Short mmCIF file of C-alpha atoms and ligand atoms in Angstrom, two decimals:
data_model
loop_
_atom_site.label_atom_id
_atom_site.label_comp_id
_atom_site.label_asym_id
_atom_site.label_seq_id
_atom_site.Cartn_x
_atom_site.Cartn_y
_atom_site.Cartn_z
CA MET A 1 108.62 73.00 132.11
CA ALA A 2 106.92 76.33 131.51
CA LYS A 3 103.17 76.15 131.06
CA LEU A 4 101.83 76.74 127.59
CA PHE A 5 99.95 79.93 126.97
CA ARG A 6 97.68 80.75 124.02
CA ALA A 7 96.43 84.24 123.37
CA ALA A 8 94.79 86.22 120.60
CA ILE A 9 94.68 89.96 120.00
CA MET A 10 91.82 91.80 118.32
CA GLY A 11 91.42 95.40 117.33
CA PRO A 12 90.30 97.58 114.44
CA PRO A 13 92.68 98.74 111.71
CA GLY A 14 94.99 101.40 113.14
CA SER A 15 94.53 100.18 116.72
CA GLY A 16 98.24 99.50 117.23
CA LYS A 17 97.77 95.73 117.22
CA GLY A 18 101.02 95.14 115.37
CA THR A 19 103.10 97.21 117.79
CA ILE A 20 101.52 95.65 120.87
CA SER A 21 101.84 92.14 119.44
CA GLU A 22 105.55 92.67 118.85
CA ARG A 23 106.02 93.82 122.43
CA ILE A 24 104.07 90.87 123.80
CA ALA A 25 106.01 88.38 121.69
CA GLN A 26 109.32 89.90 122.80
CA SER A 27 108.54 90.38 126.47
CA PHE A 28 106.81 87.07 127.07
CA GLY A 29 108.45 84.79 124.53
CA LEU A 30 105.23 83.92 122.72
CA GLN A 31 105.46 82.90 119.10
CA TYR A 32 103.78 85.61 117.02
CA LEU A 33 101.35 84.31 114.39
CA SER A 34 99.83 86.87 112.06
CA SER A 35 97.16 85.82 109.57
CA GLY A 36 98.04 88.72 107.25
CA HIS A 37 101.67 87.59 107.30
CA PHE A 38 100.77 83.97 106.46
CA LEU A 39 98.53 85.14 103.64
CA ARG A 40 101.17 87.39 102.11
CA GLU A 41 103.72 84.60 102.45
CA ALA A 42 101.41 82.16 100.62
CA ILE A 43 100.80 84.73 97.87
CA ALA A 44 104.51 85.42 97.45
CA ALA A 45 105.31 81.69 97.27
CA ASN A 46 102.48 81.22 94.77
CA THR A 47 101.14 78.19 96.62
CA GLU A 48 97.68 76.80 95.90
CA ALA A 49 96.31 78.69 98.89
CA GLY A 50 98.20 81.79 97.76
CA VAL A 51 96.54 81.78 94.34
CA LEU A 52 93.17 81.31 96.01
CA VAL A 53 93.50 84.23 98.44
CA LYS A 54 95.34 86.76 96.28
CA SER A 55 92.34 88.65 94.94
CA TYR A 56 90.76 88.95 98.39
CA VAL A 57 93.87 90.25 100.08
CA GLU A 58 94.56 92.70 97.26
CA ARG A 59 91.07 94.12 97.64
CA SER A 60 91.24 94.03 101.48
CA VAL A 61 88.17 91.81 101.47
CA LEU A 62 87.92 89.03 104.04
CA VAL A 63 89.13 85.67 102.77
CA PRO A 64 86.30 83.06 103.02
CA ASP A 65 86.21 81.24 106.37
CA PRO A 66 86.89 77.70 105.06
CA VAL A 67 90.02 78.89 103.23
CA MET A 68 91.20 80.77 106.30
CA THR A 69 90.71 77.88 108.69
CA THR A 70 92.40 75.46 106.29
CA LEU A 71 95.39 77.79 106.24
CA MET A 72 95.56 78.50 109.98
CA LEU A 73 94.48 75.40 111.92
CA PRO A 74 97.20 73.00 110.71
CA ARG A 75 99.85 75.55 111.68
CA LEU A 76 98.41 75.83 115.16
CA GLU A 77 98.22 72.06 115.50
CA GLN A 78 101.90 71.86 114.59
CA LEU A 79 102.64 74.28 117.41
CA SER A 80 100.98 72.20 120.09
CA ASN A 81 104.11 72.43 122.26
CA HIS A 82 104.50 76.19 121.94
CA SER A 83 103.02 79.26 123.51
CA TRP A 84 101.71 81.68 120.95
CA LEU A 85 99.90 84.92 120.19
CA LEU A 86 97.47 85.07 117.28
CA ASP A 87 96.95 88.34 115.43
CA GLY A 88 94.27 88.73 112.74
CA PHE A 89 92.70 85.33 113.36
CA PRO A 90 89.99 84.55 114.30
CA ARG A 91 88.26 87.45 112.63
CA THR A 92 84.74 86.00 112.29
CA LEU A 93 82.49 83.89 114.49
CA ALA A 94 82.89 80.89 112.18
CA GLN A 95 86.68 81.15 112.49
CA ALA A 96 86.44 81.45 116.27
CA GLN A 97 84.27 78.34 116.43
CA ALA A 98 86.67 76.41 114.22
CA LEU A 99 89.58 77.45 116.45
CA ASP A 100 87.58 76.52 119.55
CA SER A 101 87.15 73.01 118.21
CA ILE A 102 90.90 72.35 118.27
CA CYS A 103 92.14 74.68 120.97
CA GLN A 104 90.92 76.59 124.00
CA LEU A 105 92.50 80.05 124.22
CA ASP A 106 93.76 81.23 127.60
CA LEU A 107 93.27 84.91 126.95
CA VAL A 108 91.96 87.38 124.34
CA ILE A 109 93.05 90.99 124.25
CA SER A 110 90.66 93.45 122.63
CA LEU A 111 91.78 96.99 121.83
CA ASN A 112 89.14 99.72 122.07
CA ILE A 113 90.44 102.82 120.39
CA PRO A 114 88.23 105.89 119.85
CA TYR A 115 87.06 106.37 116.29
CA GLU A 116 88.63 109.84 116.07
CA THR A 117 92.06 108.42 116.95
CA LEU A 118 91.78 105.63 114.38
CA LYS A 119 90.69 108.13 111.75
CA GLU A 120 93.64 110.39 112.47
CA ARG A 121 96.15 107.55 112.34
CA LEU A 122 94.81 105.90 109.21
CA SER A 123 94.06 108.98 107.16
CA ASP A 124 97.61 110.20 107.78
CA ARG A 125 99.09 107.09 106.17
CA TRP A 126 100.85 107.51 102.80
CA ILE A 127 102.88 104.91 100.97
CA HIS A 128 105.54 104.62 98.29
CA PRO A 129 103.91 101.99 96.06
CA ALA A 130 107.10 100.57 94.49
CA SER A 131 108.86 99.80 97.81
CA GLY A 132 105.94 99.57 100.23
CA ARG A 133 107.56 102.19 102.49
CA VAL A 134 104.93 103.72 104.77
CA TYR A 135 104.91 107.29 106.09
CA ASN A 136 102.67 108.91 108.63
CA MET A 137 102.22 112.62 108.10
CA GLY A 138 101.76 113.08 111.85
CA PHE A 139 104.66 111.20 113.47
CA ASN A 140 106.81 109.86 110.62
CA PRO A 141 106.62 112.35 107.74
CA PRO A 142 108.82 112.14 104.62
CA ARG A 143 111.71 114.62 104.43
CA VAL A 144 110.13 116.29 101.39
CA GLN A 145 106.37 116.59 101.49
CA GLY A 146 104.62 114.03 99.27
CA ARG A 147 107.90 112.35 98.18
CA ASP A 148 109.62 109.08 99.12
CA ASP A 149 112.85 109.69 101.10
CA ILE A 150 114.95 107.29 99.05
CA SER A 151 113.66 107.44 95.47
CA GLY A 152 112.08 110.90 95.57
CA GLU A 153 109.05 109.43 93.81
CA PRO A 154 105.53 110.59 94.68
CA LEU A 155 103.68 109.01 97.60
CA ILE A 156 100.10 107.84 97.26
CA GLN A 157 97.28 107.17 99.65
CA HIS A 158 95.47 103.81 99.56
CA ASP A 159 91.81 104.16 98.65
CA ASP A 160 91.21 102.25 101.89
CA ASP A 161 92.90 104.94 103.95
CA LYS A 162 90.99 107.83 102.41
CA PRO A 163 88.56 109.37 104.87
CA GLU A 164 85.47 108.30 102.84
CA ALA A 165 86.42 104.63 103.03
CA LEU A 166 87.53 104.64 106.65
CA MET A 167 84.15 104.91 108.27
CA ALA A 168 82.86 101.93 106.26
CA ARG A 169 85.99 99.90 107.04
CA LEU A 170 85.75 100.53 110.77
CA ARG A 171 82.03 99.86 110.86
CA HIS A 172 82.56 96.59 109.02
CA TYR A 173 85.26 95.58 111.51
CA LYS A 174 82.88 96.24 114.41
CA ASP A 175 80.03 94.24 112.87
CA VAL A 176 82.21 91.21 112.20
CA ALA A 177 84.14 91.35 115.49
CA LYS A 178 81.12 91.79 117.78
CA PRO A 179 80.00 88.12 117.90
CA VAL A 180 83.64 86.99 118.30
CA ILE A 181 84.12 89.37 121.22
CA ASP A 182 80.83 88.23 122.75
CA LEU A 183 81.91 84.60 122.50
CA TYR A 184 85.18 85.24 124.33
CA LYS A 185 83.38 87.40 126.87
CA SER A 186 81.04 84.51 127.60
CA GLN A 187 84.05 82.23 128.07
CA GLY A 188 85.46 84.71 130.59
CA ILE A 189 88.76 85.15 128.73
CA LEU A 190 88.20 88.58 127.13
CA HIS A 191 90.19 91.56 128.39
CA SER A 192 89.47 94.95 126.80
CA PHE A 193 91.83 97.91 126.85
CA SER A 194 90.82 101.44 125.96
CA GLY A 195 92.94 104.47 125.23
CA THR A 196 94.36 106.74 122.60
CA GLU A 197 98.05 105.90 122.98
CA THR A 198 99.75 102.54 122.63
CA ASP A 199 102.42 103.49 125.19
CA ARG A 200 99.76 104.15 127.81
CA ILE A 201 97.85 100.95 127.17
CA TRP A 202 100.95 98.75 127.14
CA PRO A 203 101.70 98.74 130.92
CA TYR A 204 98.21 97.38 131.63
CA ILE A 205 98.55 94.63 129.05
CA SER A 206 102.01 93.81 130.28
CA SER A 207 100.94 93.45 133.91
CA LEU A 208 97.91 91.36 132.97
CA LEU A 209 100.11 88.99 130.99
CA SER A 210 102.68 88.80 133.78
CA SER A 211 100.00 87.69 136.20
CA LYS A 212 98.39 85.21 133.79
CA ILE A 213 101.51 83.66 132.42
CA SER A 214 103.03 82.91 135.79
CA THR A 215 99.95 81.65 137.60
CA GLN A 216 97.37 80.23 135.24
CA PRO A 217 97.26 76.54 134.39
CA SER A 218 97.26 76.22 130.66
CA ASN A 219 94.56 74.85 128.41
CA THR A 220 95.68 72.35 125.85
CA CYS A 221 95.57 72.08 122.10
CA GLN A 222 94.93 68.79 120.38
CA THR A 223 98.10 67.22 119.13
CA PRO A 224 98.12 66.24 115.46
CA THR A 225 96.90 62.71 114.90
CA HIS A 226 99.37 61.96 112.11
P1 ATP B 1 95.16 95.83 110.05
O1 ATP B 1 95.18 97.19 109.43
O2 ATP B 1 94.42 95.74 111.34
O3 ATP B 1 96.49 95.16 110.11
P2 ATP B 1 94.40 94.64 107.58
O4 ATP B 1 93.13 93.93 107.23
O5 ATP B 1 94.73 95.85 106.83
O6 ATP B 1 94.23 94.94 109.11
P3 ATP B 1 96.04 92.20 107.74
O7 ATP B 1 95.53 91.74 109.04
O8 ATP B 1 97.49 92.16 107.50
O9 ATP B 1 95.70 93.73 107.45
O10 ATP B 1 95.27 91.39 106.61
C1 ATP B 1 95.43 91.67 105.27
C2 ATP B 1 94.29 91.05 104.49
O11 ATP B 1 94.31 89.64 104.67
C3 ATP B 1 92.89 91.47 104.93
O12 ATP B 1 92.48 92.65 104.32
C4 ATP B 1 92.06 90.26 104.49
O13 ATP B 1 91.84 90.31 103.09
C5 ATP B 1 93.00 89.11 104.77
N1 ATP B 1 92.81 88.51 106.09
C6 ATP B 1 93.70 88.53 107.14
N2 ATP B 1 93.24 87.83 108.19
C7 ATP B 1 92.04 87.33 107.81
C8 ATP B 1 91.05 86.53 108.46
N3 ATP B 1 91.22 86.06 109.71
N4 ATP B 1 89.94 86.21 107.76
C9 ATP B 1 89.75 86.64 106.50
N5 ATP B 1 90.63 87.41 105.83
C10 ATP B 1 91.76 87.76 106.48
MG1 MG B 2 98.02 94.30 109.28
#
């Protein structure tokens, strides 16, 4: 039987985490678990947790740690026989400690992307609010400037993606992530990757994972007691 492998990926907004996670999940057969995805799912299904988290997610404010761990840990416990990749969780030291208490990660990937690159990517992002379609003025522009390709309606920019807000958002990410990164560094499982292009970083991540997944004995997660 293949050994189990548990990894997490961390990186600031605009770091290409989503793209890299998809590639990892596909290439290495890890189940992809995104906290943002679980939260949006709970909100859409109007569950108790969904009602609780809605206002935070809508404002892009961090959901309180106890709510987050209550949402995430049971799912991970259910996956005790699977290999997985976590994206967006843990985001704070308290979340990392809660995760640590049920499961030892094998590897954490941290993406270090220069501030200028993040700023360029994020400030170029425009959306069509009704459909959620996203355009990037640099590499995926709409056919007609400022208009959605399908409806022709005007595109808007999230307040969050406006240059004024970006600096604060990125600084906040750094402050919150620092103790989490330090924890994983002290456990010897942190691997940092720097660069300005996802396609250039990917081969390094891919070869690291190839070596780890084939050779490393896996840590275990507690199995559910019920
Ligand atoms: P990125 O741009 O890197 O994807 P994001 O914050 O815009 O980051 P998601 O990761 O999809 O997007 O998360 C959406 C929202 O869900 C966040 O703004 C936050 O409100 C909430 N959230 C997601 N993960 C967590 C977490 N681990 N702890 C607290 N809140 C979270
Ligand atoms: Mg996201």
